[in-house]
Amino acid sequence: MTNSSLLILPGDGIGPEVMAEVNRIIEWFGDRRGLVFDVSEDLVGGCAYDVHGVPLADATMARAQEVDAVLLGAVGGPKYDNLDFSVKPERGLLRLRKEMDLFANLRPAQCFDALADFSSLKRDVVAGLDIMIVRELTSGIYFGEPRGIFEEGNERVGINTQRYTESEIDRVARAAFELARKRGNKVCSMEKANVMESGILWREVVQKVHDADYPDVELSHMYADAGAMQLCRWPKQFDVIVTDNLFGDLLSDAAAMLTGSLGMLPSASLGAPMANGRPKALYEPVHGSAPDIAGQGKANPIACVLSFAMALRYSFDKGDEAARLEQAVEKVLADGVRTADLLGEEGATPVSTSQMGDAILAALDASL
Ligand code: IPM
Ligand code: MG
């Protein structure tokens, strides 16, 4: 039997630091659980631009298409702010999403009990929160044409296009309904059907998929602005939220903050099934490259660690090992181990990125 393959793209900023901890955890699963991965590592984002002049080399793209799963850290940084748009670090990530056709972006927002007091919302609003945002990731205004900055009369005009086909809406809606069946069996679809034609179509198609194939799942519709408000007011009313690329970008950052820290949240971006039956997949923390703290050993590696847990679950069918890792993280938090982002104003001394890794490894050892 051949090993499962994993392509690791640490990227920029805190990406390499948090990924270093994930690498130790991957080794742990190889040594202690017999889950051996063929791991290769490559460049994405600004560091790829520095070497290749592009944020994602063709060879890296080709490799990403071959492996069982891609694990990515973060891309971007101030050093690259003035690059031409076409070679900005973010374009590397967007190329991966687009060419691998990773249309369903799963962003869980789960509030660990030990962190409920770190949310900017009251404890009873967030304690026990467990919602899943399913964000469409390969279409919409991120990719629609026409786009660009054009001359119009004596001034310039910036144009982006929101565009969704029925089949694009259909497939992400199905992903949301399938997930809901394994969770709380509820889907809330968010768009702006009150002002956008693409929103009208979105609502129609989601409803049609529901009525035809998922009548057992409870479906509701909400305008995305009201959805943002409800997420802050009473987030526990939601189970699965399905929404487009841009609204999903915004709503998932808001949902992330409910849980206390952006440093906690993983994500999975899934495409169509490959020959082995598992979806094409890329896993990455929701947080960015955090250039302000990069290289200082301050970053919280948990979002990246939990992204690997999602890989175990969705790409390698190891839900039990994923749960083992998630429980190790929960234990470490319950024990009061905190990186700087998880401390209040007058909190105790934070642990470093690698000390957090040590604590998670110790909790994994204890789980055996
Ligand atoms: C995200 C990020 C990306 C996005 C950026 C880095 C391109 O904000 O994954 O949420 O806008 O999709
Ligand atoms: Mg974002």
PDB file of N, CA, C and O in Angstrom, residues 12-21 74 261-264 285 287-305 338-342 350-357 360:
ATOM      1  N   ASP A  12       4.055  32.615   3.783  1.00  0.00           N
ATOM      2  CA  ASP A  12       4.722  33.824   4.294  1.00  0.00           C
ATOM      3  C   ASP A  12       4.360  34.108   5.759  1.00  0.00           C
ATOM      4  O   ASP A  12       3.455  33.506   6.316  1.00  0.00           O
ATOM      5  N   GLY A  13       5.018  35.122   6.304  1.00  0.00           N
ATOM      6  CA  GLY A  13       4.676  35.626   7.636  1.00  0.00           C
ATOM      7  C   GLY A  13       4.775  34.535   8.686  1.00  0.00           C
ATOM      8  O   GLY A  13       5.780  33.826   8.772  1.00  0.00           O
ATOM      9  N   ILE A  14       3.708  34.375   9.460  1.00  0.00           N
ATOM     10  CA  ILE A  14       3.718  33.349  10.503  1.00  0.00           C
ATOM     11  C   ILE A  14       3.496  31.949   9.938  1.00  0.00           C
ATOM     12  O   ILE A  14       3.569  30.963  10.678  1.00  0.00           O
ATOM     13  N   GLY A  15       3.216  31.843   8.630  1.00  0.00           N
ATOM     14  CA  GLY A  15       2.961  30.533   8.017  1.00  0.00           C
ATOM     15  C   GLY A  15       4.013  29.487   8.360  1.00  0.00           C
ATOM     16  O   GLY A  15       3.689  28.411   8.876  1.00  0.00           O
ATOM     17  N   PRO A  16       5.303  29.772   8.101  1.00  0.00           N
ATOM     18  CA  PRO A  16       6.340  28.777   8.403  1.00  0.00           C
ATOM     19  C   PRO A  16       6.416  28.393   9.885  1.00  0.00           C
ATOM     20  O   PRO A  16       6.654  27.239  10.219  1.00  0.00           O
ATOM     21  N   GLU A  17       6.182  29.359  10.769  1.00  0.00           N
ATOM     22  CA  GLU A  17       6.260  29.055  12.214  1.00  0.00           C
ATOM     23  C   GLU A  17       5.154  28.115  12.656  1.00  0.00           C
ATOM     24  O   GLU A  17       5.393  27.169  13.409  1.00  0.00           O
ATOM     25  N   VAL A  18       3.920  28.408  12.214  1.00  0.00           N
ATOM     26  CA  VAL A  18       2.822  27.551  12.659  1.00  0.00           C
ATOM     27  C   VAL A  18       2.917  26.187  11.973  1.00  0.00           C
ATOM     28  O   VAL A  18       2.619  25.152  12.572  1.00  0.00           O
ATOM     29  N   MET A  19       3.411  26.179  10.731  1.00  0.00           N
ATOM     30  CA  MET A  19       3.522  24.903  10.010  1.00  0.00           C
ATOM     31  C   MET A  19       4.601  24.016  10.615  1.00  0.00           C
ATOM     32  O   MET A  19       4.494  22.786  10.575  1.00  0.00           O
ATOM     33  N   ALA A  20       5.625  24.628  11.212  1.00  0.00           N
ATOM     34  CA  ALA A  20       6.673  23.831  11.853  1.00  0.00           C
ATOM     35  C   ALA A  20       6.061  22.956  12.958  1.00  0.00           C
ATOM     36  O   ALA A  20       6.446  21.798  13.134  1.00  0.00           O
ATOM     37  N   GLU A  21       5.089  23.501  13.669  1.00  0.00           N
ATOM     38  CA  GLU A  21       4.434  22.721  14.729  1.00  0.00           C
ATOM     39  C   GLU A  21       3.577  21.613  14.125  1.00  0.00           C
ATOM     40  O   GLU A  21       3.519  20.506  14.644  1.00  0.00           O
ATOM     41  N   ALA A  74       0.025  30.534   5.253  1.00  0.00           N
ATOM     42  CA  ALA A  74      -0.570  31.851   5.004  1.00  0.00           C
ATOM     43  C   ALA A  74       0.245  32.533   3.912  1.00  0.00           C
ATOM     44  O   ALA A  74       1.407  32.189   3.693  1.00  0.00           O
ATOM     45  N   SER A 261     -10.700  34.089  19.126  1.00  0.00           N
ATOM     46  CA  SER A 261      -9.466  34.403  18.426  1.00  0.00           C
ATOM     47  C   SER A 261      -9.463  33.857  17.021  1.00  0.00           C
ATOM     48  O   SER A 261      -9.857  32.726  16.767  1.00  0.00           O
ATOM     49  N   LEU A 262      -8.977  34.678  16.124  1.00  0.00           N
ATOM     50  CA  LEU A 262      -8.808  34.242  14.744  1.00  0.00           C
ATOM     51  C   LEU A 262      -7.727  33.158  14.657  1.00  0.00           C
ATOM     52  O   LEU A 262      -7.656  32.407  13.692  1.00  0.00           O
ATOM     53  N   GLY A 263      -6.918  33.077  15.698  1.00  0.00           N
ATOM     54  CA  GLY A 263      -5.830  32.096  15.715  1.00  0.00           C
ATOM     55  C   GLY A 263      -6.284  30.675  15.987  1.00  0.00           C
ATOM     56  O   GLY A 263      -5.469  29.770  16.119  1.00  0.00           O
ATOM     57  N   MET A 264      -7.593  30.483  16.085  1.00  0.00           N
ATOM     58  CA  MET A 264      -8.126  29.178  16.462  1.00  0.00           C
ATOM     59  C   MET A 264      -8.768  28.424  15.305  1.00  0.00           C
ATOM     60  O   MET A 264      -9.073  27.254  15.434  1.00  0.00           O
ATOM     61  N   PRO A 285      -5.371  27.540   7.754  1.00  0.00           N
ATOM     62  CA  PRO A 285      -5.983  28.331   8.822  1.00  0.00           C
ATOM     63  C   PRO A 285      -6.719  29.523   8.222  1.00  0.00           C
ATOM     64  O   PRO A 285      -6.343  30.018   7.152  1.00  0.00           O
ATOM     65  N   HIS A 287      -6.793  32.451   9.606  1.00  0.00           N
ATOM     66  CA  HIS A 287      -6.005  33.671   9.827  1.00  0.00           C
ATOM     67  C   HIS A 287      -5.014  33.908   8.682  1.00  0.00           C
ATOM     68  O   HIS A 287      -4.711  33.009   7.912  1.00  0.00           O
ATOM     69  N   GLY A 288      -4.531  35.123   8.602  1.00  0.00           N
ATOM     70  CA  GLY A 288      -3.580  35.477   7.558  1.00  0.00           C
ATOM     71  C   GLY A 288      -2.140  35.348   8.021  1.00  0.00           C
ATOM     72  O   GLY A 288      -1.842  34.612   8.970  1.00  0.00           O
ATOM     73  N   SER A 289      -1.250  36.078   7.346  1.00  0.00           N
ATOM     74  CA  SER A 289       0.183  35.908   7.578  1.00  0.00           C
ATOM     75  C   SER A 289       0.688  36.727   8.774  1.00  0.00           C
ATOM     76  O   SER A 289       1.834  36.575   9.182  1.00  0.00           O
ATOM     77  N   ALA A 290      -0.149  37.588   9.332  1.00  0.00           N
ATOM     78  CA  ALA A 290       0.164  38.366  10.542  1.00  0.00           C
ATOM     79  C   ALA A 290       1.597  38.899  10.554  1.00  0.00           C
ATOM     80  O   ALA A 290       2.376  38.585  11.466  1.00  0.00           O
ATOM     81  N   PRO A 291       1.960  39.722   9.577  1.00  0.00           N
ATOM     82  CA  PRO A 291       3.345  40.192   9.484  1.00  0.00           C
ATOM     83  C   PRO A 291       3.830  40.924  10.730  1.00  0.00           C
ATOM     84  O   PRO A 291       5.027  40.902  11.037  1.00  0.00           O
ATOM     85  N   ASP A 292       2.897  41.528  11.492  1.00  0.00           N
ATOM     86  CA  ASP A 292       3.307  42.272  12.697  1.00  0.00           C
ATOM     87  C   ASP A 292       3.949  41.382  13.759  1.00  0.00           C
ATOM     88  O   ASP A 292       4.742  41.858  14.562  1.00  0.00           O
ATOM     89  N   ILE A 293       3.611  40.105  13.775  1.00  0.00           N
ATOM     90  CA  ILE A 293       4.223  39.232  14.789  1.00  0.00           C
ATOM     91  C   ILE A 293       5.089  38.129  14.182  1.00  0.00           C
ATOM     92  O   ILE A 293       5.599  37.270  14.896  1.00  0.00           O
ATOM     93  N   ALA A 294       5.264  38.167  12.859  1.00  0.00           N
ATOM     94  CA  ALA A 294       6.004  37.078  12.194  1.00  0.00           C
ATOM     95  C   ALA A 294       7.441  36.996  12.697  1.00  0.00           C
ATOM     96  O   ALA A 294       8.070  38.011  13.011  1.00  0.00           O
ATOM     97  N   GLY A 295       7.929  35.777  12.806  1.00  0.00           N
ATOM     98  CA  GLY A 295       9.328  35.561  13.158  1.00  0.00           C
ATOM     99  C   GLY A 295       9.640  35.734  14.624  1.00  0.00           C
ATOM    100  O   GLY A 295      10.797  35.654  15.038  1.00  0.00           O
ATOM    101  N   GLN A 296       8.618  35.951  15.451  1.00  0.00           N
ATOM    102  CA  GLN A 296       8.873  36.212  16.870  1.00  0.00           C
ATOM    103  C   GLN A 296       8.473  35.058  17.779  1.00  0.00           C
ATOM    104  O   GLN A 296       8.583  35.157  19.002  1.00  0.00           O
ATOM    105  N   GLY A 297       7.971  33.979  17.181  1.00  0.00           N
ATOM    106  CA  GLY A 297       7.560  32.837  17.997  1.00  0.00           C
ATOM    107  C   GLY A 297       6.326  33.122  18.841  1.00  0.00           C
ATOM    108  O   GLY A 297       6.107  32.490  19.869  1.00  0.00           O
ATOM    109  N   LYS A 298       5.518  34.095  18.406  1.00  0.00           N
ATOM    110  CA  LYS A 298       4.329  34.452  19.190  1.00  0.00           C
ATOM    111  C   LYS A 298       3.051  33.834  18.643  1.00  0.00           C
ATOM    112  O   LYS A 298       2.036  33.794  19.328  1.00  0.00           O
ATOM    113  N   ALA A 299       3.102  33.404  17.395  1.00  0.00           N
ATOM    114  CA  ALA A 299       1.865  33.001  16.709  1.00  0.00           C
ATOM    115  C   ALA A 299       1.246  31.759  17.341  1.00  0.00           C
ATOM    116  O   ALA A 299       1.939  30.882  17.849  1.00  0.00           O
ATOM    117  N   ASN A 300      -0.065  31.713  17.286  1.00  0.00           N
ATOM    118  CA  ASN A 300      -0.821  30.567  17.777  1.00  0.00           C
ATOM    119  C   ASN A 300      -0.914  29.523  16.650  1.00  0.00           C
ATOM    120  O   ASN A 300      -1.506  29.795  15.612  1.00  0.00           O
ATOM    121  N   PRO A 301      -0.354  28.334  16.858  1.00  0.00           N
ATOM    122  CA  PRO A 301      -0.380  27.337  15.775  1.00  0.00           C
ATOM    123  C   PRO A 301      -1.680  26.532  15.714  1.00  0.00           C
ATOM    124  O   PRO A 301      -1.827  25.667  14.846  1.00  0.00           O
ATOM    125  N   ILE A 302      -2.632  26.822  16.612  1.00  0.00           N
ATOM    126  CA  ILE A 302      -3.796  25.920  16.732  1.00  0.00           C
ATOM    127  C   ILE A 302      -4.644  25.879  15.464  1.00  0.00           C
ATOM    128  O   ILE A 302      -5.095  24.806  15.049  1.00  0.00           O
ATOM    129  N   ALA A 303      -4.863  27.023  14.813  1.00  0.00           N
ATOM    130  CA  ALA A 303      -5.697  27.005  13.599  1.00  0.00           C
ATOM    131  C   ALA A 303      -5.088  26.090  12.541  1.00  0.00           C
ATOM    132  O   ALA A 303      -5.786  25.353  11.847  1.00  0.00           O
ATOM    133  N   CYS A 304      -3.762  26.130  12.440  1.00  0.00           N
ATOM    134  CA  CYS A 304      -3.086  25.296  11.445  1.00  0.00           C
ATOM    135  C   CYS A 304      -3.121  23.820  11.869  1.00  0.00           C
ATOM    136  O   CYS A 304      -3.344  22.927  11.047  1.00  0.00           O
ATOM    137  N   VAL A 305      -2.954  23.591  13.167  1.00  0.00           N
ATOM    138  CA  VAL A 305      -3.034  22.217  13.696  1.00  0.00           C
ATOM    139  C   VAL A 305      -4.433  21.641  13.445  1.00  0.00           C
ATOM    140  O   VAL A 305      -4.585  20.500  13.001  1.00  0.00           O
ATOM    141  N   ARG A 338      -1.670  29.133  26.920  1.00  0.00           N
ATOM    142  CA  ARG A 338      -2.164  30.239  26.092  1.00  0.00           C
ATOM    143  C   ARG A 338      -1.043  30.910  25.313  1.00  0.00           C
ATOM    144  O   ARG A 338      -0.052  31.335  25.907  1.00  0.00           O
ATOM    145  N   THR A 339      -1.238  31.031  24.023  1.00  0.00           N
ATOM    146  CA  THR A 339      -0.373  31.939  23.270  1.00  0.00           C
ATOM    147  C   THR A 339      -0.892  33.363  23.492  1.00  0.00           C
ATOM    148  O   THR A 339      -1.985  33.551  24.032  1.00  0.00           O
ATOM    149  N   ALA A 340      -0.127  34.356  23.061  1.00  0.00           N
ATOM    150  CA  ALA A 340      -0.444  35.751  23.406  1.00  0.00           C
ATOM    151  C   ALA A 340      -1.850  36.173  22.964  1.00  0.00           C
ATOM    152  O   ALA A 340      -2.525  36.927  23.663  1.00  0.00           O
ATOM    153  N   ASP A 341      -2.303  35.664  21.819  1.00  0.00           N
ATOM    154  CA  ASP A 341      -3.621  36.072  21.307  1.00  0.00           C
ATOM    155  C   ASP A 341      -4.764  35.574  22.190  1.00  0.00           C
ATOM    156  O   ASP A 341      -5.890  36.046  22.062  1.00  0.00           O
ATOM    157  N   LEU A 342      -4.465  34.618  23.066  1.00  0.00           N
ATOM    158  CA  LEU A 342      -5.517  34.032  23.901  1.00  0.00           C
ATOM    159  C   LEU A 342      -5.483  34.571  25.319  1.00  0.00           C
ATOM    160  O   LEU A 342      -6.101  34.016  26.220  1.00  0.00           O
ATOM    161  N   PRO A 350       2.392  34.471  28.231  1.00  0.00           N
ATOM    162  CA  PRO A 350       1.995  33.568  27.151  1.00  0.00           C
ATOM    163  C   PRO A 350       3.095  32.557  26.844  1.00  0.00           C
ATOM    164  O   PRO A 350       4.262  32.782  27.146  1.00  0.00           O
ATOM    165  N   VAL A 351       2.696  31.428  26.239  1.00  0.00           N
ATOM    166  CA  VAL A 351       3.687  30.477  25.741  1.00  0.00           C
ATOM    167  C   VAL A 351       4.031  30.845  24.303  1.00  0.00           C
ATOM    168  O   VAL A 351       3.308  31.572  23.634  1.00  0.00           O
ATOM    169  N   SER A 352       5.157  30.325  23.835  1.00  0.00           N
ATOM    170  CA  SER A 352       5.570  30.572  22.456  1.00  0.00           C
ATOM    171  C   SER A 352       4.882  29.577  21.524  1.00  0.00           C
ATOM    172  O   SER A 352       4.239  28.622  21.972  1.00  0.00           O
ATOM    173  N   THR A 353       5.055  29.810  20.236  1.00  0.00           N
ATOM    174  CA  THR A 353       4.482  28.920  19.223  1.00  0.00           C
ATOM    175  C   THR A 353       4.935  27.479  19.460  1.00  0.00           C
ATOM    176  O   THR A 353       4.127  26.545  19.454  1.00  0.00           O
ATOM    177  N   SER A 354       6.237  27.299  19.691  1.00  0.00           N
ATOM    178  CA  SER A 354       6.732  25.926  19.823  1.00  0.00           C
ATOM    179  C   SER A 354       6.359  25.315  21.172  1.00  0.00           C
ATOM    180  O   SER A 354       6.180  24.100  21.282  1.00  0.00           O
ATOM    181  N   GLN A 355       6.210  26.167  22.198  1.00  0.00           N
ATOM    182  CA  GLN A 355       5.730  25.623  23.481  1.00  0.00           C
ATOM    183  C   GLN A 355       4.288  25.137  23.364  1.00  0.00           C
ATOM    184  O   GLN A 355       3.908  24.143  23.985  1.00  0.00           O
ATOM    185  N   MET A 356       3.491  25.845  22.574  1.00  0.00           N
ATOM    186  CA  MET A 356       2.128  25.368  22.332  1.00  0.00           C
ATOM    187  C   MET A 356       2.192  24.022  21.606  1.00  0.00           C
ATOM    188  O   MET A 356       1.442  23.093  21.925  1.00  0.00           O
ATOM    189  N   GLY A 357       3.115  23.910  20.639  1.00  0.00           N
ATOM    190  CA  GLY A 357       3.309  22.629  19.952  1.00  0.00           C
ATOM    191  C   GLY A 357       3.703  21.530  20.934  1.00  0.00           C
ATOM    192  O   GLY A 357       3.161  20.419  20.898  1.00  0.00           O
ATOM    193  N   ILE A 360       0.667  20.380  22.902  1.00  0.00           N
ATOM    194  CA  ILE A 360      -0.261  19.541  22.120  1.00  0.00           C
ATOM    195  C   ILE A 360       0.326  18.140  21.950  1.00  0.00           C
ATOM    196  O   ILE A 360      -0.379  17.133  22.078  1.00  0.00           O
TER     197      ILE A 360
END
